[in-house]
Amino acid sequence: MSSNTPRQLLGGLSAAQFLSRHWQKSPLLIRGALPGFVSPLEPDDLAGLACEEGVEARLVEENGPDKAWQVSHGPFDEDTFTRLPENGWSLLVQAVDHYVPEVAELLESFDFLPRWRLDDIMVSYAPPGGSVGPHVDQYDVFLLQASGRRHWQLGGSPGADAGLVPGIDLRILENFAVQAGQDWVLEPGDMLYLPPGVAHHGVSQSDDCLTFSIGFRAPSADEIVTAFADYIGEQLGDSQRYGDADLQPPARPGELDDQAVERVRRLLLDAIDRPEQIAQWFGRAMTQPKYLDQLVPAEEPTPAAELRAALEAGGELSRTLGSRFAWRQLDESRATLFVDGDAMVCDLALAQRLTSSPMIDASLLAYPDADRLLATLVDSGSLSGFDEED
Ligand code: SIN
Ligand code: CO
């Protein structure tokens, strides 16, 4: 779809219009973003996921057994759900797109954003009256009503120093004033886009209220500076040092003068002002898996010839749910392919196909060295679907 095609998902705006008017700037309510949407998940399925080891799940209880707005972390068991009151709680499960392929498929509709910006799809369930309180998030999010109804209210942009309710597990705003006209009940298939920093409060209005949060992440400046400094630091030799061959006799030997500061500033700028190194680091950083332990390497190395034969016989591979792929062009025929925090050089067209086609089949074998690259990705756990017994 071209960037100027009107999209139902964006309320009739094109991708280009949405990005220039709303992305990171202002909220957008979209009625019927996915008309006739039927949730691929029931509240009971979500409760089941929240009982599984390794799944990140939280339960928020407005009047918890120990305190107000109590947060407990999964895995939960059936007893947890049987003891819960009829209302006043929310169950939140992260990264449901890693476990439920039908939820992951939703991401294909968000191809107007770089895929590597995606964090995950969090799914919440709340009985009538349940919420996580009014709050602010640091991230862009599309709140898709998947089933039931939720009442959303927005409260402007309170800023970083807004007061929070003290003494509780959650970051709930002490003062939340609904802005005129920013008050809606969302039905299944409706969606609300929120940029970072907008105060919001969503309260369930039905006993089947499921909300999908398609969340995007942006590393903080602190994370970027620290992590890039680590990456580049490893490549700088011990002999590259602060140097002052231009030193003049100091008038005041205890003084750290402007020339000294300028020398160290130059050293820092020379070390970091390397666009290709930045790209190599950023590709690795933005494809780091959300949960490292979910990447399961193959027990035995995959022979490239066997993989080729399986694909030629009609087999298919797919990107493992939760695996992150991105690429950057190196020259007219090659790219760096970034997968789950690793980087490898490969054919440019192959990198594009691998990161965009839903299915990876024998047609990819036409690219140079494709069988070996695919075997490497099967071995690291980033591609799934190859079974040696096949
Ligand atoms: C929820 O789904 O309950 C909360 C989502 C959010 O406010 O970000
Ligand atoms: Co939120």
Coordinates of C-alpha atoms and ligand atoms in Angstrom, one line a residue:
M1 CA 0.0 0.0 0.0
S2 CA 1.4 3.4 -0.9
S3 CA 2.1 6.0 1.8
N4 CA -0.7 8.2 0.3
T5 CA -3.4 5.5 0.2
P6 CA -6.2 6.2 2.7
R7 CA -6.3 3.5 5.3
Q8 CA -9.3 2.3 7.3
L9 CA -6.9 1.4 10.1
L10 CA -6.0 5.1 10.4
G11 CA -9.6 6.4 10.1
G12 CA -9.2 7.2 6.4
L13 CA -5.9 9.0 6.8
S14 CA -3.0 7.9 4.7
A15 CA 0.2 6.7 6.4
A16 CA 1.9 9.9 5.4
Q17 CA -1.0 12.0 6.9
F18 CA -1.1 10.0 10.1
L19 CA 2.7 10.3 10.6
S20 CA 2.8 14.1 9.9
R21 CA -0.3 14.9 12.0
H22 CA -0.4 12.4 14.8
W23 CA 2.7 10.2 15.3
Q24 CA 4.5 11.3 18.4
K25 CA 2.3 14.4 18.4
S26 CA -1.4 14.0 19.1
P27 CA -4.0 11.3 20.0
L28 CA -6.3 9.9 17.3
L29 CA -9.6 8.0 17.9
I30 CA -10.4 5.6 15.1
R31 CA -13.9 4.2 15.0
G32 CA -14.0 0.9 13.1
A33 CA -10.2 0.7 12.6
L34 CA -10.7 -3.0 12.1
P35 CA -14.4 -3.4 11.2
G36 CA -16.0 -6.6 12.4
F37 CA -12.9 -7.5 14.4
V38 CA -13.3 -10.7 16.4
S39 CA -10.7 -11.2 19.1
P40 CA -8.6 -14.3 18.4
L41 CA -8.4 -14.7 22.2
E42 CA -10.9 -15.1 25.0
P43 CA -10.4 -13.8 28.6
D44 CA -9.9 -17.4 29.7
D45 CA -7.1 -17.9 27.1
L46 CA -5.4 -14.8 28.6
A47 CA -5.7 -16.2 32.1
G48 CA -4.2 -19.5 30.8
L49 CA -1.2 -17.6 29.3
A50 CA -0.8 -15.8 32.6
C51 CA -0.4 -19.1 34.4
E52 CA 2.5 -20.2 32.1
E53 CA 6.2 -20.1 33.2
G54 CA 8.2 -17.5 31.3
V55 CA 5.2 -15.3 30.3
E56 CA 5.3 -11.8 31.7
A57 CA 2.0 -11.2 33.4
R58 CA 0.7 -8.7 36.0
L59 CA -2.4 -8.5 38.1
V60 CA -3.5 -5.1 39.3
E61 CA -6.0 -5.1 42.2
E62 CA -7.6 -1.8 43.2
N63 CA -8.3 -3.2 46.6
G64 CA -5.7 -5.9 46.9
P65 CA -5.3 -8.4 49.8
D66 CA -2.4 -6.3 51.3
K67 CA -2.9 -2.8 49.9
A68 CA -4.6 -0.5 47.4
W69 CA -3.5 -0.8 43.8
Q70 CA -1.5 -3.9 44.6
V71 CA 0.5 -5.4 41.7
S72 CA 1.4 -9.1 41.6
H73 CA 3.5 -10.8 39.0
G74 CA 2.8 -14.2 37.3
P75 CA 2.9 -17.0 36.7
F76 CA -0.4 -17.2 38.5
D77 CA -2.5 -20.3 39.3
E78 CA -6.2 -21.1 39.2
D79 CA -6.6 -20.2 42.9
T80 CA -5.5 -16.6 42.1
F81 CA -8.4 -16.3 39.6
T82 CA -11.0 -17.9 41.9
R83 CA -10.2 -15.6 44.8
L84 CA -10.6 -12.4 42.8
P85 CA -13.6 -10.2 43.4
E86 CA -16.2 -9.5 40.7
N87 CA -14.6 -6.2 39.8
G88 CA -11.8 -3.8 40.5
W89 CA -8.9 -5.7 38.9
S90 CA -7.0 -6.0 35.6
L91 CA -4.9 -8.8 34.2
L92 CA -2.1 -7.7 31.8
V93 CA 0.0 -10.1 29.7
Q94 CA 3.0 -8.8 27.7
A95 CA 4.1 -10.0 24.3
V96 CA 1.0 -12.0 23.5
D97 CA 2.2 -11.7 19.8
H98 CA 5.1 -14.1 20.8
Y99 CA 2.6 -16.8 21.7
V100 CA -0.5 -16.4 19.6
P101 CA 0.1 -16.3 15.8
E102 CA -3.3 -14.7 15.1
V103 CA -2.3 -11.8 17.4
A104 CA 1.1 -11.5 15.7
E105 CA -0.7 -11.3 12.3
L106 CA -2.2 -8.0 13.4
L107 CA 1.3 -6.5 13.1
E108 CA 1.1 -6.8 9.3
S109 CA -1.4 -3.9 9.4
F110 CA 1.2 -1.7 11.0
D111 CA 3.6 -1.7 8.1
F112 CA 3.5 2.1 8.0
L113 CA 6.0 2.1 10.9
P114 CA 9.5 0.6 11.0
R115 CA 9.1 -2.9 12.3
W116 CA 12.1 -2.6 14.6
R117 CA 10.2 0.2 16.5
L118 CA 7.7 -2.3 17.8
D119 CA 7.9 -3.4 21.4
D120 CA 5.1 -6.0 21.7
I121 CA 1.3 -6.5 21.8
M122 CA 0.2 -6.4 25.5
V123 CA -3.3 -7.8 26.1
S124 CA -5.4 -6.8 29.1
Y125 CA -8.6 -8.1 30.6
A126 CA -10.7 -6.3 33.1
P127 CA -14.2 -7.0 34.5
P128 CA -16.6 -4.0 34.6
G129 CA -15.0 -1.1 36.6
G130 CA -11.5 -2.6 36.3
S131 CA -8.6 -0.3 35.2
V132 CA -4.9 0.4 36.0
G133 CA -5.7 3.9 37.0
P134 CA -4.9 7.2 35.2
H135 CA -1.3 7.3 34.1
V136 CA 1.2 8.3 31.5
D137 CA 3.3 6.0 29.3
Q138 CA 6.7 6.8 27.7
Y139 CA 5.8 5.1 24.5
D140 CA 3.5 5.4 21.5
V141 CA 0.7 2.9 21.7
F142 CA -2.3 1.9 19.6
L143 CA -5.1 0.7 22.0
L144 CA -7.3 -1.7 20.0
Q145 CA -10.5 -2.7 21.6
A146 CA -10.6 -6.5 20.9
S147 CA -13.8 -7.4 22.7
G148 CA -16.3 -5.8 25.1
R149 CA -16.2 -2.1 25.8
R150 CA -13.8 0.2 27.5
H151 CA -14.3 3.8 28.5
W152 CA -11.3 5.9 27.7
Q153 CA -10.6 9.4 29.0
L154 CA -7.6 11.6 28.1
G155 CA -6.1 14.2 30.5
G156 CA -3.6 16.2 28.4
S157 CA 0.2 16.1 28.8
P158 CA 1.0 16.6 32.5
G159 CA 4.8 16.7 32.1
A160 CA 7.5 14.7 33.7
D161 CA 7.1 16.2 37.2
A162 CA 3.4 15.5 37.6
G163 CA 2.5 14.2 41.1
L164 CA 1.9 10.5 41.6
V165 CA -0.2 8.7 44.2
P166 CA 2.4 7.9 46.9
G167 CA 3.0 4.5 48.5
I168 CA 1.6 2.2 45.8
D169 CA 3.1 -0.2 43.3
L170 CA 1.8 1.8 40.3
R171 CA 2.6 5.2 38.8
I172 CA -0.9 6.6 39.0
L173 CA -1.4 10.3 38.5
E174 CA -2.6 12.2 41.6
N175 CA -4.5 14.7 39.5
F176 CA -6.3 13.7 36.4
A177 CA -8.6 16.1 34.7
V178 CA -10.4 14.9 31.6
Q179 CA -10.0 17.2 28.6
A180 CA -13.2 18.4 26.9
G181 CA -14.3 16.0 24.2
Q182 CA -11.6 13.4 25.0
D183 CA -14.0 10.9 26.5
W184 CA -15.1 7.9 24.5
V185 CA -16.4 4.3 24.8
L186 CA -14.5 2.0 22.5
E187 CA -16.3 -1.0 20.9
P188 CA -14.6 -4.0 19.3
G189 CA -12.5 -2.9 16.3
D190 CA -12.2 0.7 17.5
M191 CA -8.7 2.0 18.2
L192 CA -7.1 4.9 20.1
Y193 CA -3.6 6.1 19.2
L194 CA -1.7 7.8 22.0
P195 CA 1.7 9.5 21.7
P196 CA 4.1 9.3 24.6
G197 CA 3.3 11.5 27.6
V198 CA -0.5 11.8 27.2
A199 CA -2.4 11.0 30.5
H200 CA -5.1 8.3 29.9
H201 CA -7.5 6.3 31.9
G202 CA -9.3 3.3 30.5
V203 CA -12.1 1.6 32.5
S204 CA -13.8 -1.6 31.5
Q205 CA -17.5 -1.4 30.8
S206 CA -18.3 -5.1 30.2
D207 CA -17.4 -8.5 31.5
D208 CA -15.6 -9.4 28.3
C209 CA -13.3 -6.3 28.0
L210 CA -10.1 -7.2 26.2
T211 CA -7.8 -4.4 25.1
F212 CA -4.7 -5.0 22.9
S213 CA -1.9 -2.4 23.3
I214 CA 0.3 -2.4 20.2
G215 CA 3.3 -0.7 21.8
F216 CA 6.3 0.9 20.2
R217 CA 9.6 1.5 22.0
A218 CA 12.2 4.2 21.8
P219 CA 15.4 3.8 23.7
S220 CA 16.2 6.7 26.2
A221 CA 19.1 9.0 25.4
D222 CA 20.8 7.5 28.5
E223 CA 20.5 4.0 27.1
I224 CA 21.7 5.1 23.6
V225 CA 24.8 7.0 25.0
T226 CA 25.7 4.3 27.5
A227 CA 25.2 1.3 25.1
F228 CA 26.9 2.9 22.1
A229 CA 29.9 4.0 24.3
D230 CA 30.3 0.4 25.4
Y231 CA 30.1 -0.9 21.8
I232 CA 32.6 1.7 20.4
G233 CA 34.8 1.5 23.5
E234 CA 35.5 -2.2 22.8
Q235 CA 36.9 -1.2 19.4
L236 CA 39.2 1.6 20.6
G237 CA 42.8 0.4 21.3
D238 CA 44.4 1.2 24.7
S239 CA 47.0 3.3 22.8
Q240 CA 44.3 5.8 21.7
R241 CA 44.5 8.3 24.5
Y242 CA 44.0 11.9 25.6
G243 CA 47.0 13.8 24.0
D244 CA 48.3 17.3 24.5
A245 CA 51.4 17.6 22.2
D246 CA 50.3 21.3 21.9
L247 CA 50.6 22.0 25.6
Q248 CA 51.7 25.5 26.7
P249 CA 53.3 26.1 30.1
P250 CA 50.2 26.5 32.4
A251 CA 50.0 29.8 34.3
R252 CA 47.9 28.1 37.0
P253 CA 49.0 24.4 37.2
G254 CA 45.9 23.4 39.2
E255 CA 43.5 24.7 36.5
L256 CA 41.6 22.5 34.0
D257 CA 41.7 25.0 31.2
D258 CA 39.5 25.4 28.1
Q259 CA 42.2 23.8 25.9
A260 CA 42.1 20.6 28.0
V261 CA 38.3 20.5 27.7
E262 CA 38.5 21.1 24.0
R263 CA 41.0 18.2 23.5
V264 CA 38.8 15.8 25.4
R265 CA 35.7 17.0 23.5
R266 CA 37.5 16.4 20.2
L267 CA 38.5 12.9 21.3
L268 CA 34.9 12.1 22.3
L269 CA 33.4 13.5 19.0
D270 CA 36.0 11.7 16.9
A271 CA 35.1 8.4 18.7
I272 CA 31.4 8.7 18.2
D273 CA 30.9 10.6 14.9
R274 CA 31.0 7.4 12.8
P275 CA 27.7 6.9 11.0
E276 CA 28.4 3.4 9.9
Q277 CA 29.5 2.3 13.3
I278 CA 26.4 3.9 14.7
A279 CA 24.3 1.9 12.2
Q280 CA 26.0 -1.3 13.1
W281 CA 25.4 -0.8 16.8
F282 CA 21.8 0.5 16.4
G283 CA 20.8 -2.5 14.2
R284 CA 22.1 -4.9 16.8
A285 CA 20.5 -2.9 19.7
M286 CA 17.1 -2.6 18.1
T287 CA 16.9 -6.2 17.2
Q288 CA 17.8 -7.5 20.7
P289 CA 15.1 -10.0 21.6
K290 CA 12.6 -8.8 24.3
Y291 CA 13.2 -12.0 26.2
L292 CA 16.7 -13.5 25.5
D293 CA 15.7 -16.8 27.0
Q294 CA 12.9 -17.2 24.5
L295 CA 15.4 -17.7 21.7
V296 CA 15.9 -21.4 21.6
P297 CA 19.0 -22.5 19.6
A298 CA 18.9 -25.8 17.6
E299 CA 20.4 -28.8 19.4
E300 CA 22.3 -29.9 16.3
P301 CA 23.7 -27.7 13.5
T302 CA 21.5 -27.8 10.5
P303 CA 23.2 -29.0 7.3
A304 CA 22.6 -26.4 4.6
A305 CA 22.1 -29.1 2.0
E306 CA 19.3 -30.7 4.0
L307 CA 17.6 -27.4 4.5
R308 CA 17.8 -26.7 0.8
A309 CA 16.3 -30.1 0.0
A310 CA 13.4 -29.6 2.5
L311 CA 12.6 -26.2 1.0
E312 CA 12.8 -27.5 -2.5
A313 CA 10.3 -30.3 -1.5
G314 CA 7.8 -27.6 -0.6
G315 CA 8.8 -26.9 3.0
E316 CA 8.5 -23.4 4.5
L317 CA 10.2 -21.5 7.3
S318 CA 8.9 -18.5 9.2
R319 CA 10.4 -15.9 11.4
T320 CA 10.1 -17.1 15.0
L321 CA 7.4 -15.2 16.8
G322 CA 9.1 -12.5 18.8
S323 CA 12.3 -12.6 16.7
R324 CA 13.4 -9.2 15.4
F325 CA 14.8 -8.7 11.9
A326 CA 16.1 -5.5 10.3
W327 CA 18.6 -4.7 7.5
R328 CA 20.8 -1.9 6.3
Q329 CA 22.2 -1.4 2.8
L330 CA 26.0 -1.7 2.5
D331 CA 26.4 -1.3 -1.2
E332 CA 24.3 -1.9 -4.3
S333 CA 24.2 -5.7 -3.8
R334 CA 24.8 -6.3 -0.1
A335 CA 23.3 -5.5 3.2
T336 CA 23.9 -6.1 6.9
L337 CA 21.1 -8.3 8.2
F338 CA 20.4 -7.8 11.9
V339 CA 18.6 -10.6 13.6
D340 CA 18.0 -10.9 17.3
G341 CA 21.0 -8.7 18.2
D342 CA 23.4 -10.3 15.8
A343 CA 24.6 -9.0 12.5
M344 CA 25.7 -10.8 9.2
V345 CA 26.5 -9.6 5.7
C346 CA 24.2 -11.0 3.0
D347 CA 22.7 -10.3 -0.4
L348 CA 20.6 -7.1 -0.3
A349 CA 17.5 -8.6 -1.9
L350 CA 17.7 -11.7 0.4
A351 CA 17.8 -9.4 3.4
Q352 CA 14.7 -7.6 2.2
R353 CA 12.8 -10.8 1.5
L354 CA 13.8 -12.3 4.9
T355 CA 12.6 -9.3 6.9
S356 CA 9.3 -8.8 4.9
S357 CA 7.8 -12.0 3.4
P358 CA 5.6 -13.8 5.8
M359 CA 6.8 -17.1 4.5
I360 CA 10.3 -18.2 3.6
D361 CA 10.2 -20.8 0.9
A362 CA 12.4 -22.3 -1.9
S363 CA 12.2 -19.0 -3.9
L364 CA 14.7 -17.5 -1.5
L365 CA 17.3 -20.2 -2.4
A366 CA 18.0 -18.3 -5.7
Y367 CA 20.0 -15.7 -3.7
P368 CA 23.8 -16.2 -3.2
D369 CA 24.6 -18.3 -0.1
A370 CA 21.0 -18.3 1.0
D371 CA 21.0 -21.9 2.2
R372 CA 23.9 -21.3 4.6
L373 CA 22.4 -18.1 5.9
L374 CA 19.0 -19.8 6.5
A375 CA 20.6 -22.7 8.2
T376 CA 22.5 -20.3 10.6
L377 CA 19.2 -18.6 11.4
V378 CA 17.5 -21.9 12.0
D379 CA 20.4 -22.9 14.3
S380 CA 20.1 -19.6 16.3
G381 CA 16.3 -20.1 16.7
S382 CA 15.4 -17.0 14.8
L383 CA 13.7 -19.0 12.0
S384 CA 11.3 -21.8 12.8
G385 CA 9.6 -24.6 10.9
F386 CA 12.6 -26.8 9.9
D387 CA 12.4 -30.3 11.4
E388 CA 15.1 -32.7 10.4
E389 CA 12.7 -35.6 10.4
D390 CA 10.6 -33.9 7.8
Ligands
SIN1 C1 -5.0 -1.5 29.9 O1 -5.1 -2.2 28.9 O2 -5.6 -1.8 30.9 C2 -4.0 -0.4 30.0 C3 -3.4 0.0 28.8 C4 -2.7 1.3 29.0 O3 -3.3 2.2 29.6 O4 -1.6 1.6 28.4
CO2 CO -1.1 3.2 29.4

